[in-house]
Short mmCIF file of C-alpha atoms (C1' of nucleotides) in Angstrom, two decimals:
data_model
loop_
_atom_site.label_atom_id
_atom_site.label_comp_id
_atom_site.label_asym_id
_atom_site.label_seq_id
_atom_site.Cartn_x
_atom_site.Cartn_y
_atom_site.Cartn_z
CA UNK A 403 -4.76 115.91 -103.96
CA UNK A 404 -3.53 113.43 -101.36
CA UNK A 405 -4.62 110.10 -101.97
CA UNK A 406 -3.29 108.17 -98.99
CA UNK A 407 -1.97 104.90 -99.53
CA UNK A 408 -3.84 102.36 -97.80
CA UNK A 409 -1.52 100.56 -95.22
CA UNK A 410 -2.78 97.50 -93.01
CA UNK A 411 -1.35 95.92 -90.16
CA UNK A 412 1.45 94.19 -91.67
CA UNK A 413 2.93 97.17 -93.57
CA UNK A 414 2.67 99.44 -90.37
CA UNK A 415 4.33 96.47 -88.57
CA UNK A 416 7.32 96.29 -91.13
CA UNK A 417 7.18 100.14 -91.22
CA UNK A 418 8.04 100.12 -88.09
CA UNK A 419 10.55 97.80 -87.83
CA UNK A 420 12.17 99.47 -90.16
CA UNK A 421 12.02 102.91 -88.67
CA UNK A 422 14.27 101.46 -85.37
CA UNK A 423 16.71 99.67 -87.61
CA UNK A 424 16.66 99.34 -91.57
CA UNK A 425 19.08 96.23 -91.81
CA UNK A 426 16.12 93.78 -89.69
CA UNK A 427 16.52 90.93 -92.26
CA UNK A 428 13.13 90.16 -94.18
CA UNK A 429 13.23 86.47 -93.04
CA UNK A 430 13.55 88.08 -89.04
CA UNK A 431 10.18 90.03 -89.81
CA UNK A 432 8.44 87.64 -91.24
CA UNK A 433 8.94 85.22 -88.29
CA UNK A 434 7.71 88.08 -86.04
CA UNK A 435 4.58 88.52 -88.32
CA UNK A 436 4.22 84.93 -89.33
CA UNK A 437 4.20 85.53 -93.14
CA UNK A 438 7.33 84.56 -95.69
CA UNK A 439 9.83 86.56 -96.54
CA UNK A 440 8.44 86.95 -100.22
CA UNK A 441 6.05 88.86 -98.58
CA UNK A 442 7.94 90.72 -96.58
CA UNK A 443 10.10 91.61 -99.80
CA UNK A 444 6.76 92.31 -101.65
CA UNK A 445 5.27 94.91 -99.38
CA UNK A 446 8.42 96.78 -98.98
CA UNK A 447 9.29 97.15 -102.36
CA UNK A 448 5.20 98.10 -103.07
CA UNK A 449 5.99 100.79 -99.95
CA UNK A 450 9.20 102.56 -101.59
CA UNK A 451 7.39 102.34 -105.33
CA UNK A 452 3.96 104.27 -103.43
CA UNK A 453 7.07 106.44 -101.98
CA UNK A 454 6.64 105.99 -98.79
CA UNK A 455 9.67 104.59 -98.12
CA UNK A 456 12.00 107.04 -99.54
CA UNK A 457 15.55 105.31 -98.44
CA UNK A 458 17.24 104.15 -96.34
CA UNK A 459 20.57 105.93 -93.72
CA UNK A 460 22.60 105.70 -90.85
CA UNK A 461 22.50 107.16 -87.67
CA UNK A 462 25.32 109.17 -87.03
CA UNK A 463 26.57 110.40 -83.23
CA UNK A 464 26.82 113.93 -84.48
CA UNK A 465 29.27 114.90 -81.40
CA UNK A 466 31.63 111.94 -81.92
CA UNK A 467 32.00 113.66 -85.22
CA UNK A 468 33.06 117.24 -83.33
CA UNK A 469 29.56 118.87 -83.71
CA UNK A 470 28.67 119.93 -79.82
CA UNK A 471 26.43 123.19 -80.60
CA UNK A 472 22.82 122.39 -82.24
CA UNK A 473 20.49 125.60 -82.27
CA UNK A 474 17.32 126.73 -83.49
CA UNK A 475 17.76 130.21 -85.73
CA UNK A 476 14.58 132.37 -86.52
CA UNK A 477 14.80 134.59 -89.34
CA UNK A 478 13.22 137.67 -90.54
CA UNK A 479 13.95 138.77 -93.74
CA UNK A 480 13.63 142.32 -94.80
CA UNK A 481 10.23 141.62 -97.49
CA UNK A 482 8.59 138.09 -97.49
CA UNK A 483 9.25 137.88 -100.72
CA UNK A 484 13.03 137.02 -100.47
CA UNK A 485 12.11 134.09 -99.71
CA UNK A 486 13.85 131.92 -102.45
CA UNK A 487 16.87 134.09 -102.80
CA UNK A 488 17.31 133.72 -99.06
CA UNK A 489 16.71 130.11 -99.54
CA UNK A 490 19.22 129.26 -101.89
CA UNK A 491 21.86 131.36 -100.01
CA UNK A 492 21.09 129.53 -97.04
CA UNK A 493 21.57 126.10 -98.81
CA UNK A 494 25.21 126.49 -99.42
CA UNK A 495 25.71 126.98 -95.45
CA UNK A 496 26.84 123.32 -94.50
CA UNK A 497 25.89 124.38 -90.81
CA UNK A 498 22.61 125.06 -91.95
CA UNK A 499 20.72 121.22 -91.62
CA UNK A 500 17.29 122.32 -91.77
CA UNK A 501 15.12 125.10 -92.93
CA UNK A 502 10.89 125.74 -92.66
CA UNK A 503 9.14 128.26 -94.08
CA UNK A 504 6.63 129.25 -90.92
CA UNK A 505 4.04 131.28 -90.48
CA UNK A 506 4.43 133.15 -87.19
CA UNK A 507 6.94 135.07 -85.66
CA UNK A 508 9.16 134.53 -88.48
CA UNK A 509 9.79 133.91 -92.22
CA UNK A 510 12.37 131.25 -91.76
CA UNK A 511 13.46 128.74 -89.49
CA UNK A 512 16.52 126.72 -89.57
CA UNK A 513 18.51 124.59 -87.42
CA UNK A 514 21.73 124.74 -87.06
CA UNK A 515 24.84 122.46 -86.49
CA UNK A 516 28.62 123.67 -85.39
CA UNK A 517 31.45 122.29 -83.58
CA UNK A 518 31.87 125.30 -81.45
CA UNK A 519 30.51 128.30 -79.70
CA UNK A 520 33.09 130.07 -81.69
CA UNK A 521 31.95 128.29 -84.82
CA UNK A 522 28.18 129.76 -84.14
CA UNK A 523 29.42 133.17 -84.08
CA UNK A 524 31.58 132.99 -87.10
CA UNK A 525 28.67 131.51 -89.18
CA UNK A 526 25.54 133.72 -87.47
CA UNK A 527 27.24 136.88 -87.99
CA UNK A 528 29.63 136.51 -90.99
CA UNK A 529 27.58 134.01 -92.92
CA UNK A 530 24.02 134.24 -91.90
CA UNK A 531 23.31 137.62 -90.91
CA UNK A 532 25.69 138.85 -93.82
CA UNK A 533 23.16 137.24 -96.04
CA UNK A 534 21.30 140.30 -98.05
CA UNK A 535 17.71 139.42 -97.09
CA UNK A 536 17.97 138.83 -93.69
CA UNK A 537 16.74 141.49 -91.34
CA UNK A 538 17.13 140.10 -88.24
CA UNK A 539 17.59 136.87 -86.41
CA UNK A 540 16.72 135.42 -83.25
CA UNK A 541 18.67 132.16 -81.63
CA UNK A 542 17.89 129.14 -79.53
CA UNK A 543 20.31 127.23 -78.12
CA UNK A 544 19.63 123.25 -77.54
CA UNK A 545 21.90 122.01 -74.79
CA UNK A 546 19.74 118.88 -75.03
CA UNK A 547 17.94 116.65 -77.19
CA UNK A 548 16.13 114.25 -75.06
CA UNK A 549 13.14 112.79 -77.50
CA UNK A 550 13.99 112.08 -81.03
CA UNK A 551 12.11 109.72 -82.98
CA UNK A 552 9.69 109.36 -85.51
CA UNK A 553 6.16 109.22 -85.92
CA UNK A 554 4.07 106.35 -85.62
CA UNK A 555 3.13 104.88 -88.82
CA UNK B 276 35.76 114.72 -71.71
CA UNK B 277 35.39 114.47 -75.41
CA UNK B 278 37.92 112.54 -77.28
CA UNK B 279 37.09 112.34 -80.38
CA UNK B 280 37.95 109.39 -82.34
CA UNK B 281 40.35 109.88 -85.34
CA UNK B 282 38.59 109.53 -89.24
CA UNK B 283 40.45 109.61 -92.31
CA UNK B 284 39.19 110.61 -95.36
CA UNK B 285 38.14 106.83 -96.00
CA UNK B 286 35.41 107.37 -93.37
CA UNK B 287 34.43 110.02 -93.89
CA UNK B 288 33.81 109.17 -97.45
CA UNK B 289 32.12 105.88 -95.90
CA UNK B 290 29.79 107.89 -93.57
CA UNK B 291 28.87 110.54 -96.37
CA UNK B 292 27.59 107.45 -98.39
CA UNK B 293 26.08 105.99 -95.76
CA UNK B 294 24.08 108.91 -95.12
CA UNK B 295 22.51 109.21 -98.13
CA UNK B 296 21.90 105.67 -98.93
CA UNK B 297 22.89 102.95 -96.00
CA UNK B 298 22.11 99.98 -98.49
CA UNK B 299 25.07 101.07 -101.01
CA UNK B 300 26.86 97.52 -100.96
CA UNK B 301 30.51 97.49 -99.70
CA UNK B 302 31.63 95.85 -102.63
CA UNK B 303 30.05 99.40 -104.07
CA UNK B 304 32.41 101.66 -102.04
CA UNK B 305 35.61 99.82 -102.70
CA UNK B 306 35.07 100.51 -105.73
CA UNK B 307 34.65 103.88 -105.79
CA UNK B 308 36.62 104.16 -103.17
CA UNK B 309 39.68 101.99 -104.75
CA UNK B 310 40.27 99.55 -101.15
CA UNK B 311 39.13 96.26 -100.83
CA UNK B 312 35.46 95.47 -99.68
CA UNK B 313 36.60 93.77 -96.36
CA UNK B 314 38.45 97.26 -95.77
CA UNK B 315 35.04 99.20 -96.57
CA UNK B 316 33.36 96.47 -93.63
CA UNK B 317 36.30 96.81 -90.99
CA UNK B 318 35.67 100.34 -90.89
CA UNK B 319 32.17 100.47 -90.99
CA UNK B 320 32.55 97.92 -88.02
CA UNK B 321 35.14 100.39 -86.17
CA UNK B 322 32.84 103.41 -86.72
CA UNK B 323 29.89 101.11 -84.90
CA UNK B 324 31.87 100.12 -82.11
CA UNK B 325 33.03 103.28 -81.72
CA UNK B 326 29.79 105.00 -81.58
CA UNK B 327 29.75 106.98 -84.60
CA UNK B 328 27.51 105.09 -86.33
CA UNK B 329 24.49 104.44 -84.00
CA UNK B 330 22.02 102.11 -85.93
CA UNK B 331 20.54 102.21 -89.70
CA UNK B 332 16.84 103.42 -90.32
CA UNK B 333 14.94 104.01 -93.17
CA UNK B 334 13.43 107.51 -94.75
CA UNK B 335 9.42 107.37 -94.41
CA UNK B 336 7.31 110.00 -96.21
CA UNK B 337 5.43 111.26 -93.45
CA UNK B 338 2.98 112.95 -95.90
CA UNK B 339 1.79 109.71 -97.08
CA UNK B 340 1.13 108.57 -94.06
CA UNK B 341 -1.19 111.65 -93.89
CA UNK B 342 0.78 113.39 -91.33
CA UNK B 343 0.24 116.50 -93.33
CA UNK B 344 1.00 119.38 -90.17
CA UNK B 345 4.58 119.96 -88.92
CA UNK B 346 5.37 122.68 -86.13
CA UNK B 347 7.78 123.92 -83.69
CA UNK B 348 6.67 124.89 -80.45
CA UNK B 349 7.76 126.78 -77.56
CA UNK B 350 6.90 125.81 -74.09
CA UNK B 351 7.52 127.90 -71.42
CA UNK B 352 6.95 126.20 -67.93
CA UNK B 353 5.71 127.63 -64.48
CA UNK B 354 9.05 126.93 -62.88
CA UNK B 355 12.30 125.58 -64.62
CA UNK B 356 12.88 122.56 -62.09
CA UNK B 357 9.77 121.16 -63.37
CA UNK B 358 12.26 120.07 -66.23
CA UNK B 359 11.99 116.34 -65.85
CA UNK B 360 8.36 115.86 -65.34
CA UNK B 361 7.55 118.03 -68.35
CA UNK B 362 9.18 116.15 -70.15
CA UNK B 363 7.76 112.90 -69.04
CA UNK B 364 4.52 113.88 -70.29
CA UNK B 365 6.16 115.38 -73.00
CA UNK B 366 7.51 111.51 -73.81
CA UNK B 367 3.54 110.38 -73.78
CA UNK B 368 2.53 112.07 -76.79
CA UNK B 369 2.96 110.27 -79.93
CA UNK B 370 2.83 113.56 -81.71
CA UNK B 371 6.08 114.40 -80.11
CA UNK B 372 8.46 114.11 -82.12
CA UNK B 373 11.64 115.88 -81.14
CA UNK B 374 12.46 117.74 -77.82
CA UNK B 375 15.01 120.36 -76.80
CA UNK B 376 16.06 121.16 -73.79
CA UNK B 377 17.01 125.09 -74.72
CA UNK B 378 18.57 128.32 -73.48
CA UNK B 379 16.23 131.78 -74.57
CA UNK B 380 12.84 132.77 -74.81
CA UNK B 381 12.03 129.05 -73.85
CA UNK B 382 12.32 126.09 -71.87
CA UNK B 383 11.74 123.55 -73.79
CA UNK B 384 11.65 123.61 -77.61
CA UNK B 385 9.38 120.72 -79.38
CA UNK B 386 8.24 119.28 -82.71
CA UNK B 387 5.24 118.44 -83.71
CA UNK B 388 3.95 116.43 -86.03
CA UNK B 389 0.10 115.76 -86.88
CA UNK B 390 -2.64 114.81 -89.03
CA UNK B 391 -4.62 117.87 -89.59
CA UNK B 392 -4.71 120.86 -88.06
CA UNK B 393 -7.95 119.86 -86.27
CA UNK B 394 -5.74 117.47 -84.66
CA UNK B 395 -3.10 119.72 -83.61
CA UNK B 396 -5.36 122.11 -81.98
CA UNK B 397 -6.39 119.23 -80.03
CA UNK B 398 -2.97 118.15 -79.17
CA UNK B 399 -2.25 121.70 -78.17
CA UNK B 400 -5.13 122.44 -75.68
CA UNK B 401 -5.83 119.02 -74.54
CA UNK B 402 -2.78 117.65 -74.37
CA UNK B 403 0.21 119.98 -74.23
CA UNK B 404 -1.52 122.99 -72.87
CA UNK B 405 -3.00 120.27 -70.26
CA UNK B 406 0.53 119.51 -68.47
CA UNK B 407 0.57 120.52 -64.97
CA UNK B 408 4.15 122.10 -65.64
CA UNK B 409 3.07 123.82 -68.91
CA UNK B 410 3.04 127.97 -67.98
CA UNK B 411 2.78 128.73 -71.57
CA UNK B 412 3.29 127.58 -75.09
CA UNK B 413 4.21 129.59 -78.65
CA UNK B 414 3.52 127.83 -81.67
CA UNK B 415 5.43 128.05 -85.22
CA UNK B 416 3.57 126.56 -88.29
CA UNK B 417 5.82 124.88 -90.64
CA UNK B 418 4.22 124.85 -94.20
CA UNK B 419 7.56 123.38 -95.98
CA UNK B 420 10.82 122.52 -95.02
CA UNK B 421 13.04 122.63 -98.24
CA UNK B 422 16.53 121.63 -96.60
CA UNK B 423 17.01 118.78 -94.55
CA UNK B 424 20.25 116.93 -94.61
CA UNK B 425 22.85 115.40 -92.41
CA UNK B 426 26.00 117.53 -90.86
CA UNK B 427 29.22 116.73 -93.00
CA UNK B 428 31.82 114.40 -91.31
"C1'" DC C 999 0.63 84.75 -100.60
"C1'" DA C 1000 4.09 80.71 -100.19
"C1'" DT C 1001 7.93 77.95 -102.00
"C1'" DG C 1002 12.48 77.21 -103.28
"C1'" DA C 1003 16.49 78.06 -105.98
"C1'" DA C 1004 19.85 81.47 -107.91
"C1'" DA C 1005 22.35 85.67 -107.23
"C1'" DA C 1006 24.16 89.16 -104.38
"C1'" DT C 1007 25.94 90.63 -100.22
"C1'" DG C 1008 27.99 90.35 -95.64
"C1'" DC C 1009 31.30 88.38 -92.81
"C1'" DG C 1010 35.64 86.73 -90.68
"C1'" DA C 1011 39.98 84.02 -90.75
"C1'" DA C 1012 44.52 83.82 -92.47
"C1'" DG C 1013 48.34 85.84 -94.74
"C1'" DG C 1014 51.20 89.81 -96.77
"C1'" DG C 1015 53.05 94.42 -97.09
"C1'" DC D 1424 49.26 97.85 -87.80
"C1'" DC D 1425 46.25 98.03 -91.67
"C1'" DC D 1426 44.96 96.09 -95.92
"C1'" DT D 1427 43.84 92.21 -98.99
"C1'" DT D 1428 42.44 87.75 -100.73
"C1'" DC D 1429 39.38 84.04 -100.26
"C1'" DG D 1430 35.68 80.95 -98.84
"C1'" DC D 1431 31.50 80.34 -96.23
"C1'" DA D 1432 27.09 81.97 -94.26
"C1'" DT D 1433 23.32 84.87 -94.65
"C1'" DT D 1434 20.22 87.54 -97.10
"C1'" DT D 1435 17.83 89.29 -101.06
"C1'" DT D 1436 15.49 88.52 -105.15
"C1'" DC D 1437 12.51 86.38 -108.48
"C1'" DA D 1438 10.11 82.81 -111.17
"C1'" DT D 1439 6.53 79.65 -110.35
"C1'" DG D 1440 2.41 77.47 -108.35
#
DNA sequence: CATGAAAATGCGAAGGG
DNA sequence: CCCTTCGCATTTTCATG
């Protein structure tokens, strides 16, 4: 079912690269690796075709833009099987960032971002936990997010 | 302590494109946006120097890179001072991904990712579970994760 | 995989509302 | 003060060897 792409040094190199900052110009890397920039080009566009690289976006400073609360939300819904109806529900939340389905303690996980305390509470009791399916919830609060980066290609 | 700097709805508009896709051209947004593409490049150039936008980097299917196993996991250390050195070692492990420094049932919140589950066991007891600091540890399997998006500005 | 030229994009100064 | 027009520099892209 998964065929893995085969990658060698030069694509992990570019890969890489790319993962600290996607606008390192072609002709930069290929200095760095001592290949042309054709190739450079070539590889990349071979990478996003195999769809590993899936596009491109910017880093935003999430509490320049107001958001100071980030937490972790488990969720138990009331039969396993909500989970899709739950799902979709949860989707329309803009606070709502992330979601896994876990095994575990519970059904669903999300992460959550707000601009307030106040914020948190409006949307975890009046929007989350008024959603039908949900049974109970249990919250994490991050007052820190000290490593965040991405794994090593 | 937090002043936050003033967007307008041209920003914001910038930013939301720029999160989905930070290779849309300038010339691109003026368009749609109906300024001139020098306008579209001052702001993106204010939102930089103030901070808002922290850097560009690309979207990598970690799947095909056969990091197939993604998890959450709670670590609960033998006493809470022993914040910073946890964390050190923490900072070691390629497989960390993501950290959190939380309030609740833990100290520190991670994420993992890895190659197999084979591999995550290993990362568990040899290397997590191995930390001097490390009381105990609660794992969370993540077998999908169907949202995953950006806060809106 | 490299070369080199054409096209697209990014960039910044100068001027206008 | 912010926006625009305009020209130059850089970068991407692609045909060819």
């Amino acid at each position: 079912m998964n065929e893995l792409p085969k990658l060698d040094d030069l694509d992990r190199r570019i890969l890489s690269t790319l993962l600290d900052d996607a606008r390192v110009p072609y002709a930069e890397m290929a200095k760095r690796f001592h290949v042309s920039p054709a190739t450079v080009h070539v590889r990349v566009e071979k990478m996003k075709a195999a769809g590993i690289i899936e596009g491109t976006e910017i880093l935003v400073n999430t509490k320049k833009l107001g958001y100071d609360v980030c937490c972790f939300i488990g969720i138990n819904l009331k039969a396993a099987r909500d989970y899709h109806s739950a799902l979709e529900k949860l989707n329309q939340l803009d606070e709502v960032v992330e979601a896994y389905y876990t095994t575990g303690a519970y059904n669903i996980f999300v992460k959550l971002m707000c601009r307030s305390i106040e914020e948190l509470q409006f949307v975890l009791i009046d929007k989350l936990q008024a959603i039908d399916e949900v049974q109970s919830t249990e919250t994490l609060i991050s007052l820190q997010n000290p490593i965040n980066r991405n794994v090593i290609p």
